[in-house]
XYZ file of C-alpha atoms in Angstrom:
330
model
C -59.879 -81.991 -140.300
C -61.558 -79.653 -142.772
C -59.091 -76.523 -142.237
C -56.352 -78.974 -142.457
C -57.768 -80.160 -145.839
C -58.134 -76.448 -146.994
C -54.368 -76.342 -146.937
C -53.795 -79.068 -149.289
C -53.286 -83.142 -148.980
C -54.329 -84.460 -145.435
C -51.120 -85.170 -142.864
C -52.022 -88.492 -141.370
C -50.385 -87.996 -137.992
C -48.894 -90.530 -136.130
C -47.154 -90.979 -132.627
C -44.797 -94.173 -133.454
C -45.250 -97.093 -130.085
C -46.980 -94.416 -128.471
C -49.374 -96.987 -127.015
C -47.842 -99.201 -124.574
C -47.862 -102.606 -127.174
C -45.743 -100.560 -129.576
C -48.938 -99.931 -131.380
C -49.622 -96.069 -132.487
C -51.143 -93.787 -130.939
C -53.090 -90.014 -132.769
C -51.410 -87.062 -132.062
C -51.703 -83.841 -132.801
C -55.817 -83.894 -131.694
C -56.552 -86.140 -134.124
C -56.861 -89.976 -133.931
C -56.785 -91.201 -137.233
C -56.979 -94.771 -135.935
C -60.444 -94.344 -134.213
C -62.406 -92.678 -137.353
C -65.956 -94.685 -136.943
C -67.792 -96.319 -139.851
C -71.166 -94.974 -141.461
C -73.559 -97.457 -139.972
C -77.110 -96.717 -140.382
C -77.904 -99.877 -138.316
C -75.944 -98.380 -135.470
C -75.617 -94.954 -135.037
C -74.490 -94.554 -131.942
C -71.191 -96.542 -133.445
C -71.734 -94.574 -136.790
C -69.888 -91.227 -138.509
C -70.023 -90.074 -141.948
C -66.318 -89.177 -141.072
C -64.328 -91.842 -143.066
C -66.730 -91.050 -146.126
C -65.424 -87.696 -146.353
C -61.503 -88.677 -146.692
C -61.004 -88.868 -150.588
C -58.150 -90.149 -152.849
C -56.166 -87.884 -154.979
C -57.492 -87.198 -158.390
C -56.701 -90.206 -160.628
C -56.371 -92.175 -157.930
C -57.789 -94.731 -155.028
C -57.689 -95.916 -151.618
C -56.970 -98.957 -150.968
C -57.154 -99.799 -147.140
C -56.107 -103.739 -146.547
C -57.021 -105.510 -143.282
C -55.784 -108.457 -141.488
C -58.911 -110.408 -141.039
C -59.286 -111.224 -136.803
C -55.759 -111.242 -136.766
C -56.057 -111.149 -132.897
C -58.547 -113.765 -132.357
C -56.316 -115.716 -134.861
C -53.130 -115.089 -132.752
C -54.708 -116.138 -129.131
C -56.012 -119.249 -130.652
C -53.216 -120.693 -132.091
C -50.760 -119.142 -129.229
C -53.051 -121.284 -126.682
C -53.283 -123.922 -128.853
C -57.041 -123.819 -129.340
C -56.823 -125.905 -132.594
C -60.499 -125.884 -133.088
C -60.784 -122.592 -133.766
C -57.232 -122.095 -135.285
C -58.953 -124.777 -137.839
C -62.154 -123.011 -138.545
C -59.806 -119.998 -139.375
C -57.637 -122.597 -141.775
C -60.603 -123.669 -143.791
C -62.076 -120.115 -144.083
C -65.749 -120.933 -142.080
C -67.074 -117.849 -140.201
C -65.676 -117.873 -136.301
C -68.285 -116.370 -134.972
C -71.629 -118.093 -135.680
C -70.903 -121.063 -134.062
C -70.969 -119.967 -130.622
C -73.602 -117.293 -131.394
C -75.968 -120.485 -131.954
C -75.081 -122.284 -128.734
C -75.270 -118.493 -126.841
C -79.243 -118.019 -128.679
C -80.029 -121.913 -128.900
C -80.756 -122.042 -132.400
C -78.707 -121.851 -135.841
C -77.031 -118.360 -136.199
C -76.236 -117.713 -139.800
C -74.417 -114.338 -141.321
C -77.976 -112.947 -142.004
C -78.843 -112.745 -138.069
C -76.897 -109.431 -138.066
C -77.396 -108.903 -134.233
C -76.870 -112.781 -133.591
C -73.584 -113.016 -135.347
C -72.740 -109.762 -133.859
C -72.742 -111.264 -130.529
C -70.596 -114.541 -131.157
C -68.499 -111.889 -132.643
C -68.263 -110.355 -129.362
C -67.843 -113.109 -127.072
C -64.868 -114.688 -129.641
C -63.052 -111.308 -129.944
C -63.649 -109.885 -126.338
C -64.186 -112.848 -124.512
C -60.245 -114.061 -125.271
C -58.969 -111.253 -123.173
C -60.577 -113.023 -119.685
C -63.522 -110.485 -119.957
C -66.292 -110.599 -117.094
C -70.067 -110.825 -116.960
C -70.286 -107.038 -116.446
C -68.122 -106.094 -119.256
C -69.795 -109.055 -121.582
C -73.361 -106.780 -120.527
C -72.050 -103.417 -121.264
C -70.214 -104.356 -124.180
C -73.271 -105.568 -126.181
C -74.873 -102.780 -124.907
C -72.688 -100.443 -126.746
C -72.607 -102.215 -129.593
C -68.871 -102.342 -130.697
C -69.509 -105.427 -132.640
C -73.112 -105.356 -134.249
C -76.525 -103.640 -133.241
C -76.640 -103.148 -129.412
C -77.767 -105.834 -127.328
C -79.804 -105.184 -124.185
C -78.696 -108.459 -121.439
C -78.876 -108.722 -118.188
C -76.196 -110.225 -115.800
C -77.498 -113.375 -115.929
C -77.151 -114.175 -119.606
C -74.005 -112.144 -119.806
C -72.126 -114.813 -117.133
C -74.204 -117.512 -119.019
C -72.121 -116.395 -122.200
C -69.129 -115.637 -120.255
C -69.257 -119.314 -118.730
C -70.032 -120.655 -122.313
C -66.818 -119.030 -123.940
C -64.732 -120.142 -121.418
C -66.401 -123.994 -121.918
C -66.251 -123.769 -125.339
C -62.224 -122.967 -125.360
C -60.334 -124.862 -122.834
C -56.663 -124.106 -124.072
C -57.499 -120.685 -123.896
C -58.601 -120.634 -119.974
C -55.432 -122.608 -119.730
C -53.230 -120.290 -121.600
C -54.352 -117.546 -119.173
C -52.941 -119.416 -116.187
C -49.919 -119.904 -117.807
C -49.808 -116.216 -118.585
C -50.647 -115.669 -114.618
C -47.420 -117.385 -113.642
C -45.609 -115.707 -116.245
C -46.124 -112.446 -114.316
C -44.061 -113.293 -111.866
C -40.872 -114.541 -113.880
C -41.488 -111.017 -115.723
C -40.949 -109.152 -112.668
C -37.694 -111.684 -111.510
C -36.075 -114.869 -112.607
C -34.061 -116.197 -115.085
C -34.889 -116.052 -118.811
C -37.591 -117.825 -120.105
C -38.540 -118.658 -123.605
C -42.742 -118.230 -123.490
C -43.583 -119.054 -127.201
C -42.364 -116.921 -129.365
C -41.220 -114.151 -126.631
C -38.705 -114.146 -124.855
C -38.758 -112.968 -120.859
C -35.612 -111.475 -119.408
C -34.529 -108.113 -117.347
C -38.393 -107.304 -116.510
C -39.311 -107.134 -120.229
C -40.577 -109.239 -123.098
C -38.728 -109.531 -126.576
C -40.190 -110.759 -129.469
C -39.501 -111.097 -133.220
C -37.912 -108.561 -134.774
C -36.127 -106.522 -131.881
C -39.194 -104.975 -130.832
C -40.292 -104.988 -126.739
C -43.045 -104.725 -124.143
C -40.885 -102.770 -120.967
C -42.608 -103.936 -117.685
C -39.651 -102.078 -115.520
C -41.862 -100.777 -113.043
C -43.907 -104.113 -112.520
C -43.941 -104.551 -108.555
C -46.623 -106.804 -106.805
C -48.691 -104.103 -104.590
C -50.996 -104.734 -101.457
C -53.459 -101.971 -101.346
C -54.283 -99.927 -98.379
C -57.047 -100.015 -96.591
C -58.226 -96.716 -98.118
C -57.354 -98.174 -102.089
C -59.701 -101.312 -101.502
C -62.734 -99.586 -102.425
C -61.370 -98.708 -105.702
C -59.734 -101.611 -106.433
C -62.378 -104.290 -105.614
C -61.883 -106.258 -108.876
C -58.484 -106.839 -107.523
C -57.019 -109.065 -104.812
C -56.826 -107.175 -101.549
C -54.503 -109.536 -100.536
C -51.773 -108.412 -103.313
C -51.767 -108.263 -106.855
C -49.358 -106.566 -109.701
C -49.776 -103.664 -111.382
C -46.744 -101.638 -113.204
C -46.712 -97.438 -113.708
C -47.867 -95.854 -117.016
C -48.046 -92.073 -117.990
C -51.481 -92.172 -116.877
C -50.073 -94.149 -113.399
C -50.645 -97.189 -111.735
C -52.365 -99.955 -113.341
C -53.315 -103.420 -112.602
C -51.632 -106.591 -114.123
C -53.820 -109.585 -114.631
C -53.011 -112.916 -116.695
C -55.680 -111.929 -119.226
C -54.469 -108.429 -119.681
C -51.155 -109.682 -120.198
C -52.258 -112.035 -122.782
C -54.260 -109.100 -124.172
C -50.755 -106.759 -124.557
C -48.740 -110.184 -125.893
C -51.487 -110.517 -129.172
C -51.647 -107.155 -129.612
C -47.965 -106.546 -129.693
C -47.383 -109.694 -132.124
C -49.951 -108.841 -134.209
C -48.850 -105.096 -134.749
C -45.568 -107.176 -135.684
C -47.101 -109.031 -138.311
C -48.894 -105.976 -139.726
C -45.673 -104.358 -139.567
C -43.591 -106.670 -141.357
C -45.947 -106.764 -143.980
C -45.812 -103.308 -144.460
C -41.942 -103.442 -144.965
C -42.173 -106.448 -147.767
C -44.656 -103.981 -149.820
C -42.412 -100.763 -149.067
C -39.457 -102.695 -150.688
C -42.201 -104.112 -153.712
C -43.169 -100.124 -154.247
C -46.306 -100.031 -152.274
C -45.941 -97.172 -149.565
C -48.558 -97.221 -146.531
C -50.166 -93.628 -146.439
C -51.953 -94.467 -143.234
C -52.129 -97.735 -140.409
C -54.398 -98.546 -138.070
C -54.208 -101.183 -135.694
C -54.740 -103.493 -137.735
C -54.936 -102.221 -141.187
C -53.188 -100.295 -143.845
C -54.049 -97.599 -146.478
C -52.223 -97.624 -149.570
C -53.392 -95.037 -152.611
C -53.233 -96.589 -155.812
C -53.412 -95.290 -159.119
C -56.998 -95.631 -160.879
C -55.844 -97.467 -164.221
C -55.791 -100.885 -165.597
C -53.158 -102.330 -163.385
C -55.348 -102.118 -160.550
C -56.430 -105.760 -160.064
C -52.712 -106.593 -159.872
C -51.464 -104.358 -157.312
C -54.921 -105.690 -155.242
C -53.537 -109.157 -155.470
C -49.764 -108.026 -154.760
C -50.933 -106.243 -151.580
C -53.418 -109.335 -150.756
C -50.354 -112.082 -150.710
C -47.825 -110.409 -148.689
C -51.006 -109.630 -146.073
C -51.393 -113.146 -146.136
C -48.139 -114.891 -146.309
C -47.466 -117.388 -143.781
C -45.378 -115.502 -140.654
C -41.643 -117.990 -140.250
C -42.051 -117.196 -136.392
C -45.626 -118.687 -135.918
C -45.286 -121.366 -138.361
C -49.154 -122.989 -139.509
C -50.696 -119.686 -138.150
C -53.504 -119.160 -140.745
C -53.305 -115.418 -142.103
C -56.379 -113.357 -144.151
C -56.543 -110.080 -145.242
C -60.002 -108.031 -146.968
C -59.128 -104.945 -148.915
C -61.511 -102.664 -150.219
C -60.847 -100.420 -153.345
C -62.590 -96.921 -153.870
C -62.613 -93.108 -154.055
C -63.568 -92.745 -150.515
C -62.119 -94.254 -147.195
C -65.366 -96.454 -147.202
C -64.382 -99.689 -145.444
């Protein structure tokens, strides 16, 4: 990245869908998607990196986030209207559980606390397991690392899935919509649409699932596959190969997909109000800005269209955070 600055503005490339939720993927040996913060209270999940990208003289960056725009999503697709509420009223999402996970009241000052309620509401959604709840704190993707063992992690595992009914159910559902993917007549799921072994949602945009065949493993492929059901179980061909289809994995590809729709579509309303996106992430864009006296209105211009309400999933409460400043500092 330094060479390439030498040679004048930074190219912020790009490969369009390249993931397989339509989301981007880096190219070009860089990943501008997967730049890591500067977090002294976790440096194994900290780089100075995004400190060093500047704005052009006179002018700022302005990277705008949709606030838990997946955990929003999976709630109110599953109809989890607790949670959907606690988004509507603006109360944090994640201390809550973190209390009943420690047993005692978890407030946005117990950094490694809230950091695991974060975890089990963001991860949790996507049907994760005890193991992956234990080495997922350990790592610390969402707060200081967290040293468990298997007991507590199913403990937590068990309490998420307690704690959000319509979202154990919504996995079932997606579990016998894996089927009517692969065959069957259409099928209106929500807001996407199932028909011809793929899934169309708003917009024209689609997951494929062409190669999605129900597979009973060898004798010499059980070993490796013992998280799945010997006795069968889908799985559909990437370019990296085979891999397994599960209910929660397919409701993990459905949220991501919509929500890289809503991002999108956002991005087109400010592209036709002047504001052209220099950069995305998954869930985020970067717009540079020029540093004068306008500034607080363009914040609130890119704020509203972040936030306006989505016609396709009508009541679905929308936030965005933006953070103005010389430096890519968010």
């Amino acid at each position: 990245l330094g060479w390439m600055a030498h040679r004048g503005p930074m190219p912020v490339y790009l490969r369009y869908a390249g993931a397989h939720t339509t989301r981007d993927s880096g190219g070009d040996g860089a990943n501008w998607q997967n730049f890591k913060r500067a977090d002294p209270d976790n440096p194994k999940q900290s780089s100075p990196l995004r400190r060093a990208i500047l704005a052009p003289e006179g002018h700022l960056l302005a990277p705008v986030d949709l606030a838990q725009i997946e955990c929003r999503i999976l709630n109110y697709l599953a109809g989890q209207e607790d949670v959907v509420e606690k988004f509507r009223n603006g109360e944090d999402p994640y201390i809550g559980i973190a209390s009943q996970a420690y047993g005692f009241e978890v407030t946005k000052a117990h950094t490694t606390e809230r950091g695991t309620g974060k975890q089990l509401e963001l991860s949790c959604g996507y049907q994760a397991g005890a193991a992956t709840i234990q080495s997922t704190a350990r790592l610390g993707i969402y707060g200081p690392p967290v040293i468990i063992d298997l007991a507590t992690a199913t403990r937590w595992r068990d309490l998420y899935r307690s704690t959000h009914p319509a979202v154990v159910a919504y996995w079932k559902t997606a579990g016998k919509m894996i089927a009517r993917v692969a065959g069957g007549e259409p099928l209106q799921w929500g807001p996407v649409l199932i028909k011809n072994k793929k899934l169309f949602g708003p917009g024209g945009t689609m997951l494929h699932f062409d190669t999605l065949e129900h597979h009973i493993p060898s004798e010499e492929e059980k070993e490796k596959l013992a998280k799945f059901n010997w006795d069968g179980f889908w799985r559909y061909r990437t370019r990296h190969g085979w891999t397994g289809l599960y209910s929660g994995k397919l409701v993990e590809n459905v949220v991501q997909w919509l929500a890289r729709i809503v991002m999108m579509q956002a991005m087109l309303r400010l592209k036709a109000l002047g504001y052209h996106a220099v950069m995305r992430t998954h869930d985020e864009l970067v717009f540079v800005l020029p540093k004068d006296s306008d500034i607080e209105r363009r914040k609130e211009i890119i704020l509203r269209e972040m936030r306006r309400e989505v016609p396709w999933l009508p009541g679905l409460p929308l936030d965005a955070e933006i953070t103005i400043a010389e430096r890519y500092s968010k």
